[in-house]
Amino acid sequence: MSAADECGPPLGLNTLVRLGRHRQIPAQVRRPAVPDGMTAPLGCDAVAVPDRLGPLIVPRLPRVGCVYADGAHWWWIVPSDSDYALPWPAPAHYAPGAPVPVTARLIHRPEGTVPYTPPIPLYLALCRVTGTTPDWSRAVSA
């Protein structure tokens, strides 16, 4: 038996990225519980935006998933890895593993069984309300 057989198959880049994201979460934050009757088959990450922007974003979305609020931020639940090759515009903060403050409460629960806000429409809505050009629309410097 070779050393490779003892250790199992080599880890790919996607596996290593996922392992790096599943670190310990500080005590003052938690992963929000998915509401009863819902499942998160794609895992959960969160996008935090200042609470003043939340009401500006909602009407721009085709679907609003679970949203948590803590008085300072709205936390939008998105599928895991929704930041892949996508820098979210400031002042948004992308949070792998969806760690939200323990003081956050659920302010929106969608119809259906999945908690997600579609990430691309959320990204575009954030770009719009923050006056940011979407990353793929920016000129490439030579």
PDB file of C-alpha atoms in Angstrom:
ATOM      1  CA  MET A   1       0.000   0.000   0.000  1.00  0.00           C
ATOM      2  CA  SER A   2       1.428   3.364  -1.000  1.00  0.00           C
ATOM      3  CA  ALA A   3       1.386   6.548   1.081  1.00  0.00           C
ATOM      4  CA  ALA A   4      -1.252   7.976  -1.258  1.00  0.00           C
ATOM      5  CA  ASP A   5      -3.534   5.000  -0.566  1.00  0.00           C
ATOM      6  CA  GLU A   6      -3.177   5.486   3.194  1.00  0.00           C
ATOM      7  CA  CYS A   7      -4.055   9.179   3.024  1.00  0.00           C
ATOM      8  CA  GLY A   8      -6.910   8.860   0.563  1.00  0.00           C
ATOM      9  CA  PRO A   9      -7.344  10.832  -2.634  1.00  0.00           C
ATOM     10  CA  PRO A  10      -5.636  14.216  -2.928  1.00  0.00           C
ATOM     11  CA  LEU A  11      -7.670  17.243  -1.883  1.00  0.00           C
ATOM     12  CA  GLY A  12      -8.786  19.560  -4.657  1.00  0.00           C
ATOM     13  CA  LEU A  13      -8.792  23.345  -4.473  1.00  0.00           C
ATOM     14  CA  ASN A  14     -12.564  23.463  -3.908  1.00  0.00           C
ATOM     15  CA  THR A  15     -12.249  21.148  -0.894  1.00  0.00           C
ATOM     16  CA  LEU A  16      -9.415  23.212   0.564  1.00  0.00           C
ATOM     17  CA  VAL A  17     -11.397  26.443   0.165  1.00  0.00           C
ATOM     18  CA  ARG A  18     -14.414  24.892   1.902  1.00  0.00           C
ATOM     19  CA  LEU A  19     -12.267  23.582   4.767  1.00  0.00           C
ATOM     20  CA  GLY A  20     -10.735  27.033   5.244  1.00  0.00           C
ATOM     21  CA  ARG A  21     -14.193  28.595   5.489  1.00  0.00           C
ATOM     22  CA  HIS A  22     -15.434  26.269   8.227  1.00  0.00           C
ATOM     23  CA  ARG A  23     -13.432  27.782  11.057  1.00  0.00           C
ATOM     24  CA  GLN A  24     -14.604  28.407  14.596  1.00  0.00           C
ATOM     25  CA  ILE A  25     -17.217  31.137  14.935  1.00  0.00           C
ATOM     26  CA  PRO A  26     -16.814  33.602  17.845  1.00  0.00           C
ATOM     27  CA  ALA A  27     -19.315  33.338  20.719  1.00  0.00           C
ATOM     28  CA  GLN A  28     -21.023  36.657  19.897  1.00  0.00           C
ATOM     29  CA  VAL A  29     -22.117  35.332  16.484  1.00  0.00           C
ATOM     30  CA  ARG A  30     -23.921  32.189  15.391  1.00  0.00           C
ATOM     31  CA  ARG A  31     -25.125  30.456  12.292  1.00  0.00           C
ATOM     32  CA  PRO A  32     -28.821  31.239  12.062  1.00  0.00           C
ATOM     33  CA  ALA A  33     -31.199  28.336  12.330  1.00  0.00           C
ATOM     34  CA  VAL A  34     -33.031  27.622   9.111  1.00  0.00           C
ATOM     35  CA  PRO A  35     -36.750  28.125   9.852  1.00  0.00           C
ATOM     36  CA  ASP A  36     -38.913  25.041  10.347  1.00  0.00           C
ATOM     37  CA  GLY A  37     -39.907  23.416   7.088  1.00  0.00           C
ATOM     38  CA  MET A  38     -36.915  24.825   5.199  1.00  0.00           C
ATOM     39  CA  THR A  39     -33.730  23.137   4.020  1.00  0.00           C
ATOM     40  CA  ALA A  40     -30.425  24.584   2.853  1.00  0.00           C
ATOM     41  CA  PRO A  41     -29.161  22.024   0.308  1.00  0.00           C
ATOM     42  CA  LEU A  42     -26.465  24.398  -0.976  1.00  0.00           C
ATOM     43  CA  GLY A  43     -25.129  25.426   2.433  1.00  0.00           C
ATOM     44  CA  CYS A  44     -25.410  28.960   3.786  1.00  0.00           C
ATOM     45  CA  ASP A  45     -23.349  32.101   3.614  1.00  0.00           C
ATOM     46  CA  ALA A  46     -24.584  35.609   4.386  1.00  0.00           C
ATOM     47  CA  VAL A  47     -24.238  39.081   2.937  1.00  0.00           C
ATOM     48  CA  ALA A  48     -24.422  41.854   5.526  1.00  0.00           C
ATOM     49  CA  VAL A  49     -25.474  45.348   4.495  1.00  0.00           C
ATOM     50  CA  PRO A  50     -26.065  48.450   6.628  1.00  0.00           C
ATOM     51  CA  ASP A  51     -29.712  48.514   7.731  1.00  0.00           C
ATOM     52  CA  ARG A  52     -30.338  51.790   5.869  1.00  0.00           C
ATOM     53  CA  LEU A  53     -29.769  49.950   2.558  1.00  0.00           C
ATOM     54  CA  GLY A  54     -32.056  46.980   3.243  1.00  0.00           C
ATOM     55  CA  PRO A  55     -35.353  48.697   2.343  1.00  0.00           C
ATOM     56  CA  LEU A  56     -33.755  50.039  -0.860  1.00  0.00           C
ATOM     57  CA  ILE A  57     -32.702  46.549  -1.952  1.00  0.00           C
ATOM     58  CA  VAL A  58     -35.947  44.620  -1.328  1.00  0.00           C
ATOM     59  CA  PRO A  59     -38.006  46.067  -4.216  1.00  0.00           C
ATOM     60  CA  ARG A  60     -35.159  45.337  -6.651  1.00  0.00           C
ATOM     61  CA  LEU A  61     -35.168  41.583  -5.998  1.00  0.00           C
ATOM     62  CA  PRO A  62     -37.223  38.904  -7.751  1.00  0.00           C
ATOM     63  CA  ARG A  63     -37.185  36.824  -4.546  1.00  0.00           C
ATOM     64  CA  VAL A  64     -36.202  37.655  -0.985  1.00  0.00           C
ATOM     65  CA  GLY A  65     -34.938  34.766   1.091  1.00  0.00           C
ATOM     66  CA  CYS A  66     -34.382  34.697   4.833  1.00  0.00           C
ATOM     67  CA  VAL A  67     -33.194  38.044   6.143  1.00  0.00           C
ATOM     68  CA  TYR A  68     -31.969  38.647   9.680  1.00  0.00           C
ATOM     69  CA  ALA A  69     -31.472  42.075  11.281  1.00  0.00           C
ATOM     70  CA  ASP A  70     -29.571  43.200  14.357  1.00  0.00           C
ATOM     71  CA  GLY A  71     -30.330  46.929  14.352  1.00  0.00           C
ATOM     72  CA  ALA A  72     -27.178  47.830  12.435  1.00  0.00           C
ATOM     73  CA  HIS A  73     -27.180  45.346   9.536  1.00  0.00           C
ATOM     74  CA  TRP A  74     -29.456  43.176   7.463  1.00  0.00           C
ATOM     75  CA  TRP A  75     -28.041  39.689   6.898  1.00  0.00           C
ATOM     76  CA  TRP A  76     -29.198  38.093   3.596  1.00  0.00           C
ATOM     77  CA  ILE A  77     -28.859  34.300   3.398  1.00  0.00           C
ATOM     78  CA  VAL A  78     -27.305  33.132   0.121  1.00  0.00           C
ATOM     79  CA  PRO A  79     -25.995  29.739  -1.058  1.00  0.00           C
ATOM     80  CA  SER A  80     -22.447  28.866   0.005  1.00  0.00           C
ATOM     81  CA  ASP A  81     -19.658  30.166  -2.214  1.00  0.00           C
ATOM     82  CA  SER A  82     -21.761  32.995  -3.660  1.00  0.00           C
ATOM     83  CA  ASP A  83     -18.617  35.113  -3.488  1.00  0.00           C
ATOM     84  CA  TYR A  84     -16.718  32.904  -5.916  1.00  0.00           C
ATOM     85  CA  ALA A  85     -14.939  35.319  -8.282  1.00  0.00           C
ATOM     86  CA  LEU A  86     -17.328  38.058  -7.168  1.00  0.00           C
ATOM     87  CA  PRO A  87     -16.129  40.951  -4.980  1.00  0.00           C
ATOM     88  CA  TRP A  88     -19.231  42.246  -3.169  1.00  0.00           C
ATOM     89  CA  PRO A  89     -19.468  46.054  -3.198  1.00  0.00           C
ATOM     90  CA  ALA A  90     -18.664  48.066  -0.078  1.00  0.00           C
ATOM     91  CA  PRO A  91     -20.174  48.584   2.405  1.00  0.00           C
ATOM     92  CA  ALA A  92     -21.507  45.019   2.062  1.00  0.00           C
ATOM     93  CA  HIS A  93     -19.663  42.278   3.915  1.00  0.00           C
ATOM     94  CA  TYR A  94     -19.660  38.679   2.669  1.00  0.00           C
ATOM     95  CA  ALA A  95     -19.669  36.174   5.530  1.00  0.00           C
ATOM     96  CA  PRO A  96     -18.839  32.527   4.723  1.00  0.00           C
ATOM     97  CA  GLY A  97     -20.775  30.142   6.958  1.00  0.00           C
ATOM     98  CA  ALA A  98     -23.410  32.809   7.646  1.00  0.00           C
ATOM     99  CA  PRO A  99     -22.195  33.928  11.076  1.00  0.00           C
ATOM    100  CA  VAL A 100     -24.698  36.525  12.262  1.00  0.00           C
ATOM    101  CA  PRO A 101     -24.749  38.316  15.626  1.00  0.00           C
ATOM    102  CA  VAL A 102     -26.693  36.504  18.344  1.00  0.00           C
ATOM    103  CA  THR A 103     -28.849  39.637  18.637  1.00  0.00           C
ATOM    104  CA  ALA A 104     -30.101  39.285  15.031  1.00  0.00           C
ATOM    105  CA  ARG A 105     -33.690  38.219  14.521  1.00  0.00           C
ATOM    106  CA  LEU A 106     -35.475  36.865  11.465  1.00  0.00           C
ATOM    107  CA  ILE A 107     -37.303  39.748   9.748  1.00  0.00           C
ATOM    108  CA  HIS A 108     -38.255  38.004   6.515  1.00  0.00           C
ATOM    109  CA  ARG A 109     -39.101  34.390   5.820  1.00  0.00           C
ATOM    110  CA  PRO A 110     -39.817  33.473   2.199  1.00  0.00           C
ATOM    111  CA  GLU A 111     -42.520  31.205   0.912  1.00  0.00           C
ATOM    112  CA  GLY A 112     -41.271  27.753   0.009  1.00  0.00           C
ATOM    113  CA  THR A 113     -38.622  25.506   1.446  1.00  0.00           C
ATOM    114  CA  VAL A 114     -35.291  27.237   0.685  1.00  0.00           C
ATOM    115  CA  PRO A 115     -33.902  30.224   2.621  1.00  0.00           C
ATOM    116  CA  TYR A 116     -31.867  31.794  -0.171  1.00  0.00           C
ATOM    117  CA  THR A 117     -31.965  35.194  -1.779  1.00  0.00           C
ATOM    118  CA  PRO A 118     -30.617  34.716  -5.326  1.00  0.00           C
ATOM    119  CA  PRO A 119     -27.037  36.039  -5.138  1.00  0.00           C
ATOM    120  CA  ILE A 120     -26.711  37.628  -8.595  1.00  0.00           C
ATOM    121  CA  PRO A 121     -29.856  39.795  -8.263  1.00  0.00           C
ATOM    122  CA  LEU A 122     -28.738  40.694  -4.712  1.00  0.00           C
ATOM    123  CA  TYR A 123     -25.282  41.644  -6.018  1.00  0.00           C
ATOM    124  CA  LEU A 124     -26.784  43.778  -8.795  1.00  0.00           C
ATOM    125  CA  ALA A 125     -29.225  45.460  -6.370  1.00  0.00           C
ATOM    126  CA  LEU A 126     -26.324  46.260  -4.022  1.00  0.00           C
ATOM    127  CA  CYS A 127     -24.311  47.681  -6.916  1.00  0.00           C
ATOM    128  CA  ARG A 128     -27.269  49.824  -7.905  1.00  0.00           C
ATOM    129  CA  VAL A 129     -27.984  51.279  -4.451  1.00  0.00           C
ATOM    130  CA  THR A 130     -24.288  51.865  -3.709  1.00  0.00           C
ATOM    131  CA  GLY A 131     -23.474  53.342  -7.131  1.00  0.00           C
ATOM    132  CA  THR A 132     -20.921  50.607  -7.800  1.00  0.00           C
ATOM    133  CA  THR A 133     -20.211  49.273 -11.274  1.00  0.00           C
ATOM    134  CA  PRO A 134     -20.617  45.469 -11.342  1.00  0.00           C
ATOM    135  CA  ASP A 135     -17.220  43.805 -11.397  1.00  0.00           C
ATOM    136  CA  TRP A 136     -17.723  42.190 -14.811  1.00  0.00           C
ATOM    137  CA  SER A 137     -18.601  45.587 -16.358  1.00  0.00           C
ATOM    138  CA  ARG A 138     -15.344  47.269 -15.389  1.00  0.00           C
ATOM    139  CA  ALA A 139     -12.696  47.908 -17.995  1.00  0.00           C
ATOM    140  CA  VAL A 140      -9.730  45.574 -17.957  1.00  0.00           C
ATOM    141  CA  SER A 141      -6.434  47.443 -17.794  1.00  0.00           C
ATOM    142  CA  ALA A 142      -3.724  46.340 -20.180  1.00  0.00           C
TER     143      ALA A 142
END
